[in-house]
mmCIF file of C-alpha atoms in Angstrom:
data_model
loop_
_atom_site.group_PDB
_atom_site.id
_atom_site.type_symbol
_atom_site.label_atom_id
_atom_site.label_comp_id
_atom_site.label_asym_id
_atom_site.label_seq_id
_atom_site.Cartn_x
_atom_site.Cartn_y
_atom_site.Cartn_z
ATOM 1 C CA GLN A 1 131.882 161.700 192.818
ATOM 2 C CA LYS A 2 132.337 161.863 189.147
ATOM 3 C CA GLU A 3 130.728 165.712 188.393
ATOM 4 C CA VAL A 4 130.111 166.815 185.299
ATOM 5 C CA GLU A 5 129.802 170.666 185.680
ATOM 6 C CA GLN A 6 127.062 172.842 183.391
ATOM 7 C CA ASN A 7 125.681 176.554 183.989
ATOM 8 C CA SER A 8 121.773 176.087 184.960
ATOM 9 C CA GLY A 9 120.796 179.146 182.713
ATOM 10 C CA PRO A 10 118.818 180.904 181.564
ATOM 11 C CA LEU A 11 121.129 181.675 178.008
ATOM 12 C CA SER A 12 118.715 184.323 176.387
ATOM 13 C CA VAL A 13 120.436 184.742 172.801
ATOM 14 C CA PRO A 14 118.390 187.167 169.788
ATOM 15 C CA GLU A 15 117.003 184.907 166.468
ATOM 16 C CA GLY A 16 120.410 184.260 164.224
ATOM 17 C CA ALA A 17 123.359 185.107 167.812
ATOM 18 C CA ILE A 18 124.998 182.052 168.253
ATOM 19 C CA ALA A 19 124.651 180.158 171.499
ATOM 20 C CA SER A 20 127.629 179.151 173.336
ATOM 21 C CA LEU A 21 127.027 176.390 176.007
ATOM 22 C CA ASN A 22 129.699 174.786 178.648
ATOM 23 C CA CYS A 23 130.825 171.679 181.139
ATOM 24 C CA THR A 24 133.452 171.223 183.012
ATOM 25 C CA TYR A 25 134.299 167.264 183.742
ATOM 26 C CA SER A 26 135.641 165.961 187.487
ATOM 27 C CA ASP A 27 137.335 162.739 186.229
ATOM 28 C CA ARG A 28 140.283 163.472 183.632
ATOM 29 C CA GLY A 29 139.957 159.439 182.510
ATOM 30 C CA SER A 30 136.570 160.829 180.345
ATOM 31 C CA GLN A 31 136.633 159.444 177.103
ATOM 32 C CA SER A 32 133.550 160.245 175.602
ATOM 33 C CA PHE A 33 131.597 163.899 175.642
ATOM 34 C CA PHE A 34 127.778 163.667 174.363
ATOM 35 C CA TRP A 35 125.418 167.031 174.065
ATOM 36 C CA TYR A 36 121.562 166.006 174.408
ATOM 37 C CA ARG A 37 119.117 168.203 174.126
ATOM 38 C CA GLN A 38 115.706 168.344 176.528
ATOM 39 C CA TYR A 39 112.842 169.466 174.933
ATOM 40 C CA SER A 40 109.872 169.875 178.312
ATOM 41 C CA GLY A 41 108.365 166.550 178.943
ATOM 42 C CA LYS A 42 110.191 165.096 176.481
ATOM 43 C CA SER A 43 113.657 162.817 176.769
ATOM 44 C CA PRO A 44 116.666 163.703 175.902
ATOM 45 C CA GLU A 45 117.808 163.671 171.972
ATOM 46 C CA LEU A 46 121.962 163.516 170.470
ATOM 47 C CA ILE A 47 122.266 166.499 169.318
ATOM 48 C CA MET A 48 126.385 165.376 168.821
ATOM 49 C CA PHE A 49 128.871 163.306 170.053
ATOM 50 C CA ILE A 50 133.170 164.181 170.395
ATOM 51 C CA TYR A 51 136.094 161.781 171.512
ATOM 52 C CA SER A 52 138.877 163.745 169.840
ATOM 53 C CA ASN A 53 140.897 167.127 171.390
ATOM 54 C CA GLY A 54 139.758 170.148 168.852
ATOM 55 C CA ASP A 55 136.229 171.286 166.919
ATOM 56 C CA LYS A 56 133.742 168.781 165.207
ATOM 57 C CA GLU A 57 131.161 170.867 162.971
ATOM 58 C CA ASP A 58 127.355 169.163 162.133
ATOM 59 C CA GLY A 59 125.233 171.519 160.884
ATOM 60 C CA ARG A 60 124.803 174.516 163.108
ATOM 61 C CA PHE A 61 126.596 172.919 166.100
ATOM 62 C CA THR A 62 129.849 172.227 167.002
ATOM 63 C CA ALA A 63 131.667 170.978 169.659
ATOM 64 C CA GLN A 64 134.818 171.698 170.900
ATOM 65 C CA LEU A 65 136.480 169.739 173.663
ATOM 66 C CA ASN A 66 139.812 170.645 175.287
ATOM 67 C CA LYS A 67 141.156 167.378 177.730
ATOM 68 C CA ALA A 68 144.230 169.223 179.140
ATOM 69 C CA SER A 69 140.574 171.762 180.660
ATOM 70 C CA GLN A 70 138.731 169.325 181.073
ATOM 71 C CA TYR A 71 135.911 171.319 179.715
ATOM 72 C CA VAL A 72 133.786 170.762 176.266
ATOM 73 C CA SER A 73 131.390 173.331 174.658
ATOM 74 C CA LEU A 74 128.717 173.148 172.002
ATOM 75 C CA LEU A 75 128.836 176.729 169.490
ATOM 76 C CA ILE A 76 124.532 176.631 168.204
ATOM 77 C CA ARG A 77 125.456 179.604 164.920
ATOM 78 C CA ASP A 78 122.026 180.878 163.937
ATOM 79 C CA SER A 79 120.281 180.304 166.561
ATOM 80 C CA GLN A 80 115.904 179.931 165.846
ATOM 81 C CA PRO A 81 113.085 179.475 168.644
ATOM 82 C CA SER A 82 113.278 175.880 168.158
ATOM 83 C CA ASP A 83 116.105 175.366 169.750
ATOM 84 C CA SER A 84 115.143 176.259 173.178
ATOM 85 C CA ALA A 85 115.589 173.835 175.497
ATOM 86 C CA THR A 86 117.679 172.677 178.037
ATOM 87 C CA TYR A 87 120.983 170.440 176.973
ATOM 88 C CA LEU A 88 122.413 168.290 179.012
ATOM 89 C CA CYS A 89 125.984 167.219 178.733
ATOM 90 C CA ALA A 90 126.948 163.808 179.487
ATOM 91 C CA VAL A 91 130.539 161.644 179.348
ATOM 92 C CA THR A 92 131.454 157.947 179.713
ATOM 93 C CA LEU A 93 133.864 156.787 181.905
ATOM 94 C CA GLU A 94 135.104 153.636 179.177
ATOM 95 C CA ALA A 95 133.218 152.939 176.040
ATOM 96 C CA GLY A 96 129.949 151.225 176.501
ATOM 97 C CA THR A 97 129.429 152.330 180.707
ATOM 98 C CA ALA A 98 127.076 154.773 181.227
ATOM 99 C CA LEU A 99 126.130 158.077 180.273
ATOM 100 C CA ILE A 100 127.415 160.717 183.125
ATOM 101 C CA PHE A 101 124.751 163.958 183.095
ATOM 102 C CA GLY A 102 125.012 167.069 184.020
ATOM 103 C CA LYS A 103 122.556 169.244 185.715
ATOM 104 C CA GLY A 104 121.713 170.637 181.975
ATOM 105 C CA THR A 105 121.454 174.114 180.325
ATOM 106 C CA THR A 106 118.751 176.344 179.727
ATOM 107 C CA LEU A 107 118.365 177.895 176.169
ATOM 108 C CA SER A 108 116.587 180.414 175.568
ATOM 109 C CA VAL A 109 116.049 181.916 171.742
ATOM 110 C CA SER A 110 113.681 184.783 171.596
ATOM 111 C CA SER A 111 112.160 185.848 168.459
ATOM 112 C CA GLU B 1 114.774 152.178 162.436
ATOM 113 C CA ALA B 2 111.947 151.542 165.265
ATOM 114 C CA GLY B 3 113.333 153.674 168.501
ATOM 115 C CA VAL B 4 113.059 153.070 171.496
ATOM 116 C CA ALA B 5 109.928 151.763 173.530
ATOM 117 C CA GLN B 6 108.755 152.478 176.857
ATOM 118 C CA SER B 7 104.946 151.997 179.138
ATOM 119 C CA PRO B 8 103.494 153.228 180.844
ATOM 120 C CA ARG B 9 103.715 156.720 179.618
ATOM 121 C CA TYR B 10 102.473 158.130 182.504
ATOM 122 C CA LYS B 11 100.980 156.502 186.233
ATOM 123 C CA ILE B 12 99.819 157.843 189.117
ATOM 124 C CA ILE B 13 100.620 156.306 192.688
ATOM 125 C CA GLU B 14 99.890 157.186 196.654
ATOM 126 C CA LYS B 15 103.171 156.229 198.735
ATOM 127 C CA ARG B 16 103.270 152.678 199.829
ATOM 128 C CA GLN B 17 102.133 151.274 196.492
ATOM 129 C CA SER B 18 104.423 149.667 193.781
ATOM 130 C CA VAL B 19 104.936 149.700 190.125
ATOM 131 C CA ALA B 20 106.095 148.861 186.875
ATOM 132 C CA PHE B 21 107.471 149.707 184.157
ATOM 133 C CA TRP B 22 108.626 148.261 180.594
ATOM 134 C CA CYS B 23 111.484 148.902 178.173
ATOM 135 C CA ASN B 24 111.791 147.260 174.334
ATOM 136 C CA PRO B 25 115.681 148.154 173.092
ATOM 137 C CA ILE B 26 116.399 149.811 169.850
ATOM 138 C CA SER B 27 117.002 145.866 167.208
ATOM 139 C CA GLY B 28 120.062 144.156 167.899
ATOM 140 C CA HIS B 29 120.831 146.911 171.032
ATOM 141 C CA ALA B 30 123.056 144.827 173.406
ATOM 142 C CA THR B 31 123.702 147.136 175.767
ATOM 143 C CA LEU B 32 119.851 148.378 178.049
ATOM 144 C CA TYR B 33 120.175 151.344 180.285
ATOM 145 C CA TRP B 34 117.989 152.838 183.364
ATOM 146 C CA TYR B 35 117.850 156.425 184.573
ATOM 147 C CA GLN B 36 116.046 158.174 186.909
ATOM 148 C CA GLN B 37 115.603 161.926 185.848
ATOM 149 C CA ILE B 38 114.213 164.072 188.850
ATOM 150 C CA LEU B 39 113.188 167.142 187.843
ATOM 151 C CA GLY B 40 116.010 170.401 187.338
ATOM 152 C CA GLN B 41 117.922 167.699 187.173
ATOM 153 C CA GLY B 42 120.046 165.161 184.694
ATOM 154 C CA PRO B 43 119.448 161.880 184.639
ATOM 155 C CA LYS B 44 120.893 159.492 187.170
ATOM 156 C CA LEU B 45 121.653 155.652 185.926
ATOM 157 C CA LEU B 46 119.830 152.827 188.414
ATOM 158 C CA ILE B 47 121.150 150.443 186.567
ATOM 159 C CA GLN B 48 123.088 148.926 183.300
ATOM 160 C CA PHE B 49 122.516 145.043 181.695
ATOM 161 C CA GLN B 50 125.015 144.302 179.326
ATOM 162 C CA ASN B 51 122.783 141.647 176.750
ATOM 163 C CA ASN B 52 120.648 139.647 180.060
ATOM 164 C CA GLY B 53 123.562 140.271 182.757
ATOM 165 C CA VAL B 54 123.713 143.098 184.703
ATOM 166 C CA VAL B 55 126.788 145.714 184.444
ATOM 167 C CA ASP B 56 126.693 148.655 187.111
ATOM 168 C CA ASP B 57 123.329 148.678 189.302
ATOM 169 C CA SER B 58 125.814 150.012 192.218
ATOM 170 C CA GLN B 59 123.018 153.216 192.519
ATOM 171 C CA LEU B 60 119.761 151.286 192.144
ATOM 172 C CA PRO B 61 117.671 151.341 195.245
ATOM 173 C CA LYS B 62 118.374 147.567 196.259
ATOM 174 C CA ASP B 63 115.765 147.777 199.608
ATOM 175 C CA ARG B 64 112.063 148.998 196.824
ATOM 176 C CA PHE B 65 113.887 149.209 193.084
ATOM 177 C CA SER B 66 114.536 145.581 191.133
ATOM 178 C CA ALA B 67 115.312 145.428 187.774
ATOM 179 C CA GLU B 68 115.103 142.534 185.428
ATOM 180 C CA ARG B 69 116.174 142.104 181.013
ATOM 181 C CA LEU B 70 114.611 138.506 180.571
ATOM 182 C CA LYS B 71 115.836 136.566 177.250
ATOM 183 C CA GLY B 72 118.783 139.842 176.824
ATOM 184 C CA VAL B 73 115.295 141.822 175.564
ATOM 185 C CA ASP B 74 112.847 143.062 177.366
ATOM 186 C CA SER B 75 113.063 144.776 180.638
ATOM 187 C CA THR B 76 110.648 145.642 183.538
ATOM 188 C CA LEU B 77 111.406 148.009 186.111
ATOM 189 C CA LYS B 78 109.875 147.919 189.079
ATOM 190 C CA ILE B 79 109.814 150.107 192.669
ATOM 191 C CA GLN B 80 108.327 148.181 196.016
ATOM 192 C CA PRO B 81 107.554 151.045 197.683
ATOM 193 C CA ALA B 82 107.465 153.596 196.401
ATOM 194 C CA LYS B 83 108.485 156.604 197.742
ATOM 195 C CA LEU B 84 107.218 159.931 197.299
ATOM 196 C CA GLU B 85 110.938 160.931 196.521
ATOM 197 C CA ASP B 86 111.019 158.661 193.526
ATOM 198 C CA SER B 87 108.640 160.838 191.820
ATOM 199 C CA ALA B 88 109.794 161.283 188.880
ATOM 200 C CA VAL B 89 110.444 160.553 184.673
ATOM 201 C CA TYR B 90 112.441 156.935 184.028
ATOM 202 C CA LEU B 91 114.319 157.124 180.827
ATOM 203 C CA CYS B 92 114.826 154.069 179.503
ATOM 204 C CA ALA B 93 118.401 153.411 177.228
ATOM 205 C CA SER B 94 119.317 151.308 174.406
ATOM 206 C CA SER B 95 123.315 151.347 172.243
ATOM 207 C CA LEU B 96 125.206 148.512 170.153
ATOM 208 C CA GLY B 97 127.460 148.049 173.409
ATOM 209 C CA LEU B 98 130.946 147.653 173.499
ATOM 210 C CA ARG B 99 131.672 148.882 170.222
ATOM 211 C CA GLY B 100 129.404 151.704 170.458
ATOM 212 C CA ASP B 101 128.242 153.576 172.820
ATOM 213 C CA THR B 102 125.280 156.199 171.628
ATOM 214 C CA GLN B 103 123.157 155.565 173.643
ATOM 215 C CA TYR B 104 119.202 155.970 172.271
ATOM 216 C CA PHE B 105 116.630 157.665 174.843
ATOM 217 C CA GLY B 106 112.715 156.098 175.190
ATOM 218 C CA PRO B 107 109.537 158.703 175.681
ATOM 219 C CA GLY B 108 109.428 157.888 179.087
ATOM 220 C CA THR B 109 107.666 156.546 182.071
ATOM 221 C CA ARG B 110 106.837 159.741 184.530
ATOM 222 C CA LEU B 111 105.447 158.884 187.695
ATOM 223 C CA THR B 112 103.665 160.301 190.136
ATOM 224 C CA VAL B 113 103.692 159.451 193.788
ATOM 225 C CA LEU B 114 101.276 161.114 195.876
#
């Protein structure tokens, strides 16, 4: 059974702080890694994807991938109340195949 | 660019009834996915189409669920008969396919089975 594990939270951070979201995956052959944000009652929205070991930055978001440890994380700098949502980690085994999702981590940013 | 369209947005039925959902993917996207998201869980794949052929339906409960993608564009997902445990959000997503695996989701259909 291919699994993606996330701490369900909630993770609570004050406005302006760095939020760190973590994810581990079981299949060492996983190729692509995605972070989706999902507001309550809405569908998942792509934030970032990463394919190679290391860091990838996009604005206030940084994705980090360590394939040796089978670990992927998302850092959100200068967290805002509007970042309060559930963050879903997902992986694919090959390009063009289905996403395998974790259960998501709920982030709450207080003002 | 228009996103993935789904209808209806909400549906309430009684158990043992049937229901159908419709999805129109982003123009040019060859691959279409149907996911089921139960409250508090991440989405789970039900079926994947590449153009109008099925790529993966290993997690589709085929005794009650069926799906088709005629002409490689729109798709319908049907449940017959529905069970209480089918209450979930049904999400349609599309991607370019083998050349790009970034998937974009539609707004979803929230199904409540009473």
